[in-house]
Amino acid sequence: MAEGAGNTAGHKRQRYQTALGSAREVLACVQVAQAMRYIGPVHAKVLDRMDHVIATLGRLVYRRAS
């Protein structure tokens, strides 16, 4: 979220969108690493926090312009 916070106007939304893509990519990497048994189970609180970050970024990117 810090990626977008320091920017203004249209650039802010672009940076939040970049951060959203990166957050989704991290979650996908964790899921693939688990599926391939490179890592063990990830604590539910960690996955919940990742979902929270993704949801927050999604609201910042896709909110209606007022």
Short mmCIF file of N, CA, C and O in Angstrom, two decimals:
data_model
loop_
_atom_site.label_atom_id
_atom_site.label_comp_id
_atom_site.label_asym_id
_atom_site.label_seq_id
_atom_site.Cartn_x
_atom_site.Cartn_y
_atom_site.Cartn_z
N MET A 1 0.82 -1.18 0.00
CA MET A 1 0.00 0.00 0.00
C MET A 1 0.86 1.25 0.00
O MET A 1 0.44 2.28 -0.50
N ALA A 2 2.07 1.13 0.51
CA ALA A 2 2.98 2.27 0.50
C ALA A 2 3.34 2.67 -0.93
O ALA A 2 3.67 3.83 -1.18
N GLU A 3 3.24 1.72 -1.85
CA GLU A 3 3.57 2.02 -3.24
C GLU A 3 2.68 3.13 -3.81
O GLU A 3 3.14 3.96 -4.57
N GLY A 4 1.43 3.16 -3.43
CA GLY A 4 0.52 4.18 -3.95
C GLY A 4 0.40 5.40 -3.07
O GLY A 4 0.07 6.49 -3.53
N ALA A 5 0.67 5.24 -1.79
CA ALA A 5 0.42 6.32 -0.83
C ALA A 5 1.25 7.58 -1.11
O ALA A 5 0.81 8.68 -0.83
N GLY A 6 2.41 7.43 -1.67
CA GLY A 6 3.28 8.58 -1.91
C GLY A 6 3.06 9.25 -3.25
O GLY A 6 3.80 10.17 -3.61
N ASN A 7 2.06 8.84 -4.00
CA ASN A 7 1.80 9.41 -5.32
C ASN A 7 0.53 10.23 -5.31
O ASN A 7 -0.26 10.19 -4.38
N THR A 8 0.30 10.94 -6.41
CA THR A 8 -0.87 11.80 -6.50
C THR A 8 -1.72 11.44 -7.71
O THR A 8 -1.25 10.83 -8.66
N ALA A 9 -2.97 11.83 -7.66
CA ALA A 9 -3.95 11.72 -8.75
C ALA A 9 -3.92 10.35 -9.42
O ALA A 9 -3.99 9.34 -8.76
N GLY A 10 -3.85 10.34 -10.76
CA GLY A 10 -3.92 9.10 -11.52
C GLY A 10 -2.76 8.16 -11.25
O GLY A 10 -2.90 6.95 -11.34
N HIS A 11 -1.63 8.72 -10.89
CA HIS A 11 -0.47 7.88 -10.61
C HIS A 11 -0.70 7.04 -9.36
O HIS A 11 -0.22 5.92 -9.25
N LYS A 12 -1.45 7.59 -8.42
CA LYS A 12 -1.72 6.86 -7.18
C LYS A 12 -2.49 5.58 -7.49
O LYS A 12 -2.13 4.50 -7.03
N ARG A 13 -3.52 5.68 -8.31
CA ARG A 13 -4.31 4.50 -8.65
C ARG A 13 -3.45 3.48 -9.41
O ARG A 13 -3.56 2.28 -9.19
N GLN A 14 -2.59 3.97 -10.31
CA GLN A 14 -1.71 3.06 -11.05
C GLN A 14 -0.78 2.31 -10.11
O GLN A 14 -0.56 1.11 -10.27
N ARG A 15 -0.25 3.01 -9.12
CA ARG A 15 0.66 2.36 -8.18
C ARG A 15 -0.09 1.35 -7.31
O ARG A 15 0.44 0.28 -7.00
N TYR A 16 -1.31 1.70 -6.90
CA TYR A 16 -2.11 0.73 -6.13
C TYR A 16 -2.41 -0.50 -6.99
O TYR A 16 -2.42 -1.62 -6.51
N GLN A 17 -2.65 -0.28 -8.28
CA GLN A 17 -2.93 -1.40 -9.17
C GLN A 17 -1.70 -2.29 -9.30
O GLN A 17 -1.82 -3.52 -9.30
N THR A 18 -0.53 -1.70 -9.39
CA THR A 18 0.71 -2.47 -9.43
C THR A 18 0.88 -3.27 -8.15
O THR A 18 1.22 -4.47 -8.18
N ALA A 19 0.62 -2.63 -7.01
CA ALA A 19 0.73 -3.31 -5.72
C ALA A 19 -0.28 -4.45 -5.62
O ALA A 19 0.04 -5.52 -5.07
N LEU A 20 -1.48 -4.25 -6.14
CA LEU A 20 -2.50 -5.30 -6.13
C LEU A 20 -2.04 -6.50 -6.93
O LEU A 20 -2.15 -7.65 -6.49
N GLY A 21 -1.49 -6.25 -8.11
CA GLY A 21 -0.96 -7.35 -8.92
C GLY A 21 0.16 -8.10 -8.20
O GLY A 21 0.21 -9.33 -8.22
N SER A 22 1.02 -7.36 -7.54
CA SER A 22 2.12 -7.98 -6.80
C SER A 22 1.61 -8.81 -5.62
O SER A 22 2.11 -9.91 -5.36
N ALA A 23 0.62 -8.29 -4.92
CA ALA A 23 0.06 -9.02 -3.78
C ALA A 23 -0.60 -10.32 -4.24
O ALA A 23 -0.45 -11.37 -3.60
N ARG A 24 -1.32 -10.24 -5.34
CA ARG A 24 -1.94 -11.46 -5.88
C ARG A 24 -0.87 -12.45 -6.33
O ARG A 24 -1.03 -13.66 -6.16
N GLU A 25 0.20 -11.94 -6.88
CA GLU A 25 1.29 -12.79 -7.34
C GLU A 25 1.95 -13.51 -6.15
O GLU A 25 2.26 -14.70 -6.22
N VAL A 26 2.15 -12.80 -5.05
CA VAL A 26 2.74 -13.40 -3.86
C VAL A 26 1.85 -14.53 -3.35
O VAL A 26 2.33 -15.62 -3.02
N LEU A 27 0.54 -14.28 -3.28
CA LEU A 27 -0.38 -15.32 -2.82
C LEU A 27 -0.33 -16.54 -3.75
O LEU A 27 -0.29 -17.68 -3.28
N ALA A 28 -0.29 -16.30 -5.04
CA ALA A 28 -0.20 -17.41 -6.00
C ALA A 28 1.10 -18.19 -5.82
O ALA A 28 1.10 -19.43 -5.89
N CYS A 29 2.19 -17.49 -5.56
CA CYS A 29 3.47 -18.17 -5.34
C CYS A 29 3.44 -19.04 -4.09
O CYS A 29 3.97 -20.15 -4.09
N VAL A 30 2.81 -18.54 -3.05
CA VAL A 30 2.67 -19.33 -1.82
C VAL A 30 1.84 -20.58 -2.11
O VAL A 30 2.20 -21.69 -1.68
N GLN A 31 0.75 -20.42 -2.84
CA GLN A 31 -0.11 -21.56 -3.16
C GLN A 31 0.62 -22.60 -4.01
O GLN A 31 0.50 -23.81 -3.78
N VAL A 32 1.40 -22.15 -4.98
CA VAL A 32 2.16 -23.07 -5.82
C VAL A 32 3.24 -23.77 -4.98
O VAL A 32 3.43 -24.98 -5.10
N ALA A 33 3.92 -23.02 -4.13
CA ALA A 33 4.95 -23.62 -3.28
C ALA A 33 4.36 -24.68 -2.37
O ALA A 33 4.98 -25.73 -2.15
N GLN A 34 3.15 -24.43 -1.86
CA GLN A 34 2.48 -25.45 -1.04
C GLN A 34 2.11 -26.67 -1.88
O GLN A 34 2.34 -27.81 -1.46
N ALA A 35 1.54 -26.43 -3.05
CA ALA A 35 1.11 -27.54 -3.91
C ALA A 35 2.30 -28.41 -4.33
O ALA A 35 2.16 -29.63 -4.46
N MET A 36 3.45 -27.78 -4.52
CA MET A 36 4.63 -28.54 -4.93
C MET A 36 5.44 -29.04 -3.72
O MET A 36 6.51 -29.61 -3.89
N ARG A 37 4.91 -28.78 -2.55
CA ARG A 37 5.51 -29.23 -1.29
C ARG A 37 6.89 -28.66 -1.03
O ARG A 37 7.74 -29.29 -0.40
N TYR A 38 7.11 -27.42 -1.52
CA TYR A 38 8.34 -26.72 -1.18
C TYR A 38 8.24 -26.14 0.22
O TYR A 38 9.24 -25.95 0.89
N ILE A 39 7.01 -25.83 0.63
CA ILE A 39 6.76 -25.30 1.96
C ILE A 39 5.60 -26.07 2.58
O ILE A 39 4.81 -26.69 1.88
N GLY A 40 5.52 -26.00 3.89
CA GLY A 40 4.43 -26.65 4.59
C GLY A 40 3.23 -25.71 4.67
O GLY A 40 3.17 -24.68 3.99
N PRO A 41 2.30 -26.06 5.51
CA PRO A 41 1.11 -25.23 5.67
C PRO A 41 1.47 -23.82 6.15
O PRO A 41 2.39 -23.64 6.93
N VAL A 42 0.75 -22.86 5.64
CA VAL A 42 0.93 -21.47 6.06
C VAL A 42 -0.15 -21.17 7.09
O VAL A 42 -1.31 -21.54 6.91
N HIS A 43 0.24 -20.51 8.15
CA HIS A 43 -0.69 -20.19 9.23
C HIS A 43 -1.90 -19.43 8.69
O HIS A 43 -1.76 -18.53 7.86
N ALA A 44 -3.07 -19.79 9.14
CA ALA A 44 -4.33 -19.18 8.67
C ALA A 44 -4.34 -17.67 8.85
O ALA A 44 -4.88 -16.94 8.01
N LYS A 45 -3.71 -17.17 9.92
CA LYS A 45 -3.68 -15.72 10.14
C LYS A 45 -2.87 -15.01 9.07
O LYS A 45 -3.18 -13.89 8.68
N VAL A 46 -1.82 -15.65 8.60
CA VAL A 46 -1.01 -15.07 7.53
C VAL A 46 -1.83 -14.98 6.24
O VAL A 46 -1.84 -13.95 5.56
N LEU A 47 -2.51 -16.06 5.90
CA LEU A 47 -3.35 -16.07 4.70
C LEU A 47 -4.49 -15.06 4.82
O LEU A 47 -4.82 -14.37 3.84
N ASP A 48 -5.06 -14.93 6.01
CA ASP A 48 -6.11 -13.96 6.24
C ASP A 48 -5.59 -12.54 6.04
O ASP A 48 -6.25 -11.70 5.43
N ARG A 49 -4.40 -12.26 6.54
CA ARG A 49 -3.80 -10.93 6.38
C ARG A 49 -3.52 -10.65 4.91
O ARG A 49 -3.75 -9.54 4.43
N MET A 50 -3.05 -11.65 4.18
CA MET A 50 -2.81 -11.47 2.74
C MET A 50 -4.12 -11.16 2.02
O MET A 50 -4.17 -10.26 1.17
N ASP A 51 -5.18 -11.87 2.36
CA ASP A 51 -6.49 -11.60 1.77
C ASP A 51 -6.96 -10.18 2.10
O ASP A 51 -7.54 -9.49 1.26
N HIS A 52 -6.70 -9.75 3.32
CA HIS A 52 -7.09 -8.40 3.75
C HIS A 52 -6.36 -7.33 2.93
O HIS A 52 -6.96 -6.35 2.48
N VAL A 53 -5.06 -7.52 2.74
CA VAL A 53 -4.27 -6.57 1.95
C VAL A 53 -4.79 -6.53 0.51
O VAL A 53 -4.97 -5.45 -0.07
N ILE A 54 -5.05 -7.70 -0.07
CA ILE A 54 -5.55 -7.76 -1.45
C ILE A 54 -6.91 -7.07 -1.55
O ILE A 54 -7.16 -6.30 -2.48
N ALA A 55 -7.78 -7.31 -0.59
CA ALA A 55 -9.11 -6.69 -0.62
C ALA A 55 -9.01 -5.17 -0.47
O ALA A 55 -9.72 -4.42 -1.16
N THR A 56 -8.14 -4.71 0.41
CA THR A 56 -7.97 -3.27 0.61
C THR A 56 -7.44 -2.61 -0.67
O THR A 56 -7.94 -1.57 -1.10
N LEU A 57 -6.45 -3.23 -1.27
CA LEU A 57 -5.92 -2.69 -2.53
C LEU A 57 -6.98 -2.71 -3.62
O LEU A 57 -7.08 -1.78 -4.42
N GLY A 58 -7.78 -3.77 -3.66
CA GLY A 58 -8.86 -3.85 -4.65
C GLY A 58 -9.84 -2.70 -4.49
O GLY A 58 -10.28 -2.10 -5.47
N ARG A 59 -10.18 -2.37 -3.25
CA ARG A 59 -11.09 -1.24 -3.01
C ARG A 59 -10.46 0.07 -3.46
O ARG A 59 -11.14 0.95 -3.99
N LEU A 60 -9.16 0.22 -3.25
CA LEU A 60 -8.48 1.45 -3.66
C LEU A 60 -8.41 1.57 -5.18
O LEU A 60 -8.51 2.66 -5.73
N VAL A 61 -8.24 0.45 -5.85
CA VAL A 61 -8.11 0.46 -7.32
C VAL A 61 -9.46 0.60 -8.00
O VAL A 61 -9.60 1.36 -8.95
N TYR A 62 -10.46 -0.13 -7.51
CA TYR A 62 -11.73 -0.23 -8.22
C TYR A 62 -12.85 0.64 -7.66
O TYR A 62 -13.99 0.52 -8.09
N ARG A 63 -12.53 1.51 -6.70
CA ARG A 63 -13.58 2.39 -6.17
C ARG A 63 -14.05 3.35 -7.25
O ARG A 63 -13.31 3.70 -8.17
N ARG A 64 -15.30 3.75 -7.12
CA ARG A 64 -15.87 4.70 -8.07
C ARG A 64 -15.26 6.06 -7.90
O ARG A 64 -15.00 6.50 -6.78
N ALA A 65 -15.04 6.73 -8.99
CA ALA A 65 -14.55 8.11 -8.92
C ALA A 65 -15.68 8.99 -8.43
O ALA A 65 -16.82 8.88 -8.86
N SER A 66 -15.39 9.87 -7.46
CA SER A 66 -16.46 10.73 -6.95
C SER A 66 -16.40 12.11 -7.54
O SER A 66 -15.50 12.57 -8.07
#
